[in-house]
Amino acid sequence: MATAKINWLKIMLLVTALSVPTLPVRADFSQTRTTQIQLRVDAPSGTAEANRLNGFAISGSGIDASGVLNQGSNLNPNTQFTAPTNSSPFNFSLNTFSSDNATPVSLTSTGNNTLPAYSKVSVTNGGNREGLSGNISRSGEGTVTPGGSGTNAILTQTNSFSVFENSNF
């Protein structure tokens, strides 16, 4: 009788196991890796802006001026400026400027650049690639080594990992 109970128990467990639906389970893995290296050596550059006008500019307060200030675009040399004699505060500024003679200019890659003595001058020497480097390994990892003046090294790395689980209940 004990054997019959055990067999009956086995049959009940088997029926129960077969009647429970199995749940399919699936996991998806996604990986994206992007590595970008940008190395740049700047060329020499410069600007020289020539003044095309003659003239002057006067500003201030507390000063007396007698006579006409200008003769055309030039300051009248006969104009008299008088500061106060009673210890009152005053300020005075006089700037004169004349036109520049335009001169052709060329820039060289060696950095030995000569620009004319114009009113506004700006020069940037070119970079040198010595020391500037970048590398991307087989695994996608990047490294950069900055160079000297006039160089840029930019490393951009993006890593994305995603796991999607899809289960039907």
XYZ file of C-alpha atoms in Angstrom:
169
model
C 0.000 0.000 0.000
C 2.877 2.312 0.697
C 4.119 1.733 -2.838
C 0.744 2.719 -4.263
C 0.783 5.979 -2.283
C 4.260 6.801 -3.513
C 3.298 6.033 -7.124
C 0.133 8.059 -6.777
C 2.217 10.957 -5.327
C 4.652 10.711 -8.270
C 1.764 10.829 -10.740
C 0.295 13.903 -9.016
C 3.675 15.705 -9.102
C 4.099 14.839 -12.774
C 0.597 16.086 -13.636
C 1.219 19.281 -11.665
C 4.565 19.861 -13.368
C 3.043 19.305 -16.799
C 0.121 21.613 -16.111
C 2.311 24.631 -15.136
C 3.183 26.535 -18.295
C 6.864 27.138 -18.909
C 7.896 30.752 -19.356
C 10.256 31.512 -22.216
C 12.981 33.913 -21.125
C 15.305 35.779 -23.440
C 17.998 38.402 -22.744
C 19.490 40.608 -25.467
C 22.795 42.421 -24.998
C 23.820 45.406 -27.083
C 27.105 47.302 -27.007
C 28.171 50.332 -29.035
C 31.624 51.877 -28.831
C 32.724 54.934 -30.767
C 36.177 56.497 -30.513
C 37.291 59.547 -32.439
C 40.603 61.387 -32.310
C 41.155 64.765 -33.916
C 44.680 66.177 -34.166
C 45.201 69.677 -35.508
C 48.257 71.837 -36.125
C 47.340 75.460 -36.693
C 48.858 77.413 -39.565
C 50.327 80.839 -38.924
C 47.878 83.676 -39.158
C 47.810 87.377 -38.720
C 45.855 90.497 -39.364
C 46.987 94.033 -39.906
C 44.359 96.714 -40.209
C 45.442 99.938 -41.831
C 43.949 103.211 -40.708
C 42.731 105.081 -43.776
C 41.907 108.397 -42.104
C 43.696 111.346 -40.566
C 42.148 112.924 -37.519
C 42.079 113.559 -33.815
C 39.893 112.929 -30.796
C 39.587 115.146 -27.717
C 37.776 114.315 -24.521
C 37.765 115.647 -21.002
C 36.050 117.855 -18.497
C 36.976 120.938 -16.483
C 39.203 122.313 -19.280
C 38.604 125.500 -21.218
C 39.361 125.589 -24.951
C 39.685 128.816 -26.914
C 39.554 129.079 -30.672
C 38.532 126.627 -33.366
C 39.523 123.004 -32.587
C 40.131 121.826 -36.113
C 41.495 122.784 -39.484
C 39.805 120.197 -41.698
C 40.703 116.794 -40.290
C 43.692 118.148 -38.338
C 43.878 119.779 -34.921
C 44.204 123.556 -35.097
C 47.690 124.348 -33.699
C 46.420 127.738 -32.455
C 43.801 126.262 -30.096
C 44.565 127.052 -26.462
C 43.585 124.655 -23.644
C 43.530 126.046 -20.108
C 43.353 124.029 -16.885
C 41.510 125.463 -13.876
C 43.637 127.497 -11.463
C 41.394 127.053 -8.416
C 42.389 123.384 -7.719
C 39.199 122.082 -9.340
C 39.377 118.549 -10.771
C 39.827 118.134 -14.513
C 40.752 115.492 -17.069
C 41.917 115.857 -20.615
C 42.746 113.427 -23.413
C 43.960 114.257 -26.899
C 44.621 111.528 -29.495
C 45.798 112.180 -33.017
C 46.023 109.578 -35.758
C 47.220 109.547 -39.310
C 46.553 107.181 -42.170
C 48.782 104.145 -42.662
C 50.540 103.391 -45.960
C 49.120 100.077 -47.142
C 51.834 97.422 -47.685
C 51.414 93.861 -49.088
C 52.123 91.145 -46.472
C 52.803 87.398 -46.656
C 53.035 84.888 -43.790
C 55.544 82.021 -43.697
C 55.248 78.573 -42.131
C 58.432 79.119 -40.083
C 56.821 81.772 -37.918
C 59.262 84.486 -39.039
C 56.492 86.835 -40.052
C 56.813 90.564 -40.460
C 53.724 92.710 -40.561
C 53.753 96.429 -41.249
C 53.393 98.793 -38.300
C 49.718 99.461 -38.898
C 47.341 100.799 -36.297
C 45.987 97.319 -35.412
C 48.204 94.211 -35.720
C 47.596 90.645 -34.516
C 49.902 87.659 -35.216
C 49.556 83.976 -34.285
C 52.553 81.745 -35.011
C 51.927 78.374 -36.572
C 51.964 75.193 -34.515
C 54.541 72.419 -34.602
C 53.485 68.753 -34.713
C 56.323 67.651 -32.405
C 54.856 65.849 -29.402
C 51.300 65.796 -30.804
C 49.980 62.230 -31.139
C 46.912 60.038 -30.825
C 46.232 56.299 -30.746
C 43.182 54.001 -30.796
C 43.785 50.484 -29.437
C 42.164 47.319 -30.816
C 39.665 47.413 -27.959
C 38.598 50.911 -29.034
C 40.231 52.874 -26.218
C 41.810 56.137 -27.330
C 44.672 58.206 -25.979
C 46.013 61.595 -27.045
C 49.216 63.452 -26.230
C 49.058 67.236 -26.559
C 51.670 69.009 -28.598
C 53.084 72.465 -28.166
C 51.649 75.866 -28.851
C 49.365 76.049 -31.880
C 48.183 72.413 -31.657
C 44.961 70.719 -30.538
C 44.285 67.106 -29.580
C 40.650 66.101 -29.043
C 39.540 62.624 -27.892
C 35.852 61.695 -27.974
C 34.757 58.288 -26.651
C 31.215 56.963 -26.331
C 30.342 53.611 -24.774
C 26.748 52.344 -24.595
C 25.636 49.086 -22.999
C 22.031 47.820 -23.028
C 20.366 44.665 -21.724
C 16.785 43.926 -22.806
C 14.764 41.236 -21.032
C 11.787 39.801 -22.816
C 9.517 37.469 -20.820
C 6.047 36.144 -21.637
C 3.914 35.426 -18.547
